[in-house]
């Protein structure tokens, strides 16, 4: 993978593990009204930009409805 190529990680567990790693994370997309306290807290601690989006937009971004509300 090219170093400039961006990857989308989705699913609650995968996103939380990515936030706990040393990998660079550009931004976090969370579904509006989703209960994602631990993920949001981890993103805030790392200074990651958090964007709340509609479920439809998150599904389109991930290419699947199985995103768990976070990408």
PDB file of C-alpha atoms in Angstrom:
ATOM      1  CA  UNK A   1       0.000   0.000   0.000  1.00  0.00           C
ATOM      2  CA  UNK A   2       1.233   3.479  -0.866  1.00  0.00           C
ATOM      3  CA  UNK A   3       2.094   5.501   2.243  1.00  0.00           C
ATOM      4  CA  UNK A   4      -0.258   8.280   1.106  1.00  0.00           C
ATOM      5  CA  UNK A   5      -3.188   5.943   0.502  1.00  0.00           C
ATOM      6  CA  UNK A   6      -5.912   6.146   3.132  1.00  0.00           C
ATOM      7  CA  UNK A   7      -7.637   3.124   4.589  1.00  0.00           C
ATOM      8  CA  UNK A   8     -11.107   2.965   6.105  1.00  0.00           C
ATOM      9  CA  UNK A   9     -11.416   0.842   9.218  1.00  0.00           C
ATOM     10  CA  UNK A  10     -14.945   0.166  10.425  1.00  0.00           C
ATOM     11  CA  UNK A  11     -16.646  -1.721  13.221  1.00  0.00           C
ATOM     12  CA  UNK A  12     -16.564  -0.856  16.916  1.00  0.00           C
ATOM     13  CA  UNK A  13     -13.775  -3.236  17.919  1.00  0.00           C
ATOM     14  CA  UNK A  14     -11.573  -2.567  14.893  1.00  0.00           C
ATOM     15  CA  UNK A  15     -11.901   1.204  15.284  1.00  0.00           C
ATOM     16  CA  UNK A  16     -11.166   1.069  19.013  1.00  0.00           C
ATOM     17  CA  UNK A  17      -8.059  -1.063  18.427  1.00  0.00           C
ATOM     18  CA  UNK A  18      -6.877   1.329  15.711  1.00  0.00           C
ATOM     19  CA  UNK A  19      -7.288   4.244  18.112  1.00  0.00           C
ATOM     20  CA  UNK A  20      -5.247   2.386  20.731  1.00  0.00           C
ATOM     21  CA  UNK A  21      -2.435   1.707  18.244  1.00  0.00           C
ATOM     22  CA  UNK A  22       0.358   4.042  17.166  1.00  0.00           C
ATOM     23  CA  UNK A  23      -1.032   4.332  13.628  1.00  0.00           C
ATOM     24  CA  UNK A  24      -1.882   7.757  12.261  1.00  0.00           C
ATOM     25  CA  UNK A  25      -5.630   8.380  12.206  1.00  0.00           C
ATOM     26  CA  UNK A  26      -7.013  11.241  10.144  1.00  0.00           C
ATOM     27  CA  UNK A  27     -10.581  11.347  11.438  1.00  0.00           C
ATOM     28  CA  UNK A  28     -13.318   9.314  13.077  1.00  0.00           C
ATOM     29  CA  UNK A  29     -16.793   9.064  11.600  1.00  0.00           C
ATOM     30  CA  UNK A  30     -19.509   8.151  14.092  1.00  0.00           C
ATOM     31  CA  UNK A  31     -23.176   7.568  13.473  1.00  0.00           C
ATOM     32  CA  UNK A  32     -25.410  10.238  14.988  1.00  0.00           C
ATOM     33  CA  UNK A  33     -27.047   9.103  18.236  1.00  0.00           C
ATOM     34  CA  UNK A  34     -24.863   5.974  18.447  1.00  0.00           C
ATOM     35  CA  UNK A  35     -23.634   4.872  21.862  1.00  0.00           C
ATOM     36  CA  UNK A  36     -19.864   4.890  21.307  1.00  0.00           C
ATOM     37  CA  UNK A  37     -18.468   6.419  24.502  1.00  0.00           C
ATOM     38  CA  UNK A  38     -15.200   4.440  24.669  1.00  0.00           C
ATOM     39  CA  UNK A  39     -14.427   5.092  20.999  1.00  0.00           C
ATOM     40  CA  UNK A  40     -15.149   8.806  21.257  1.00  0.00           C
ATOM     41  CA  UNK A  41     -13.085   9.081  24.460  1.00  0.00           C
ATOM     42  CA  UNK A  42     -10.123   7.321  22.813  1.00  0.00           C
ATOM     43  CA  UNK A  43     -10.367   9.604  19.771  1.00  0.00           C
ATOM     44  CA  UNK A  44     -10.463  12.725  21.938  1.00  0.00           C
ATOM     45  CA  UNK A  45      -7.380  11.583  23.877  1.00  0.00           C
ATOM     46  CA  UNK A  46      -5.488  11.246  20.593  1.00  0.00           C
ATOM     47  CA  UNK A  47      -6.764  14.538  19.200  1.00  0.00           C
ATOM     48  CA  UNK A  48      -8.557  12.829  16.308  1.00  0.00           C
ATOM     49  CA  UNK A  49     -11.175  14.867  14.455  1.00  0.00           C
ATOM     50  CA  UNK A  50     -14.632  13.400  15.176  1.00  0.00           C
ATOM     51  CA  UNK A  51     -17.386  13.768  12.571  1.00  0.00           C
ATOM     52  CA  UNK A  52     -20.978  12.786  13.324  1.00  0.00           C
ATOM     53  CA  UNK A  53     -22.791  11.558  10.232  1.00  0.00           C
ATOM     54  CA  UNK A  54     -26.099   9.974   9.294  1.00  0.00           C
ATOM     55  CA  UNK A  55     -26.248   6.178   9.146  1.00  0.00           C
ATOM     56  CA  UNK A  56     -26.722   6.309   5.363  1.00  0.00           C
ATOM     57  CA  UNK A  57     -23.526   8.312   4.868  1.00  0.00           C
ATOM     58  CA  UNK A  58     -21.543   5.944   7.082  1.00  0.00           C
ATOM     59  CA  UNK A  59     -22.906   2.941   5.173  1.00  0.00           C
ATOM     60  CA  UNK A  60     -21.895   4.563   1.876  1.00  0.00           C
ATOM     61  CA  UNK A  61     -18.419   5.386   3.218  1.00  0.00           C
ATOM     62  CA  UNK A  62     -17.840   1.814   4.442  1.00  0.00           C
ATOM     63  CA  UNK A  63     -19.583   0.067   1.569  1.00  0.00           C
ATOM     64  CA  UNK A  64     -21.582  -2.044   4.020  1.00  0.00           C
ATOM     65  CA  UNK A  65     -24.234  -1.520   6.693  1.00  0.00           C
ATOM     66  CA  UNK A  66     -22.130  -3.658   9.069  1.00  0.00           C
ATOM     67  CA  UNK A  67     -20.063  -0.752  10.435  1.00  0.00           C
ATOM     68  CA  UNK A  68     -21.288  -0.724  14.033  1.00  0.00           C
ATOM     69  CA  UNK A  69     -21.695   3.041  13.912  1.00  0.00           C
ATOM     70  CA  UNK A  70     -17.991   3.870  13.619  1.00  0.00           C
ATOM     71  CA  UNK A  71     -15.338   4.193  10.911  1.00  0.00           C
TER      72      UNK A  71
END
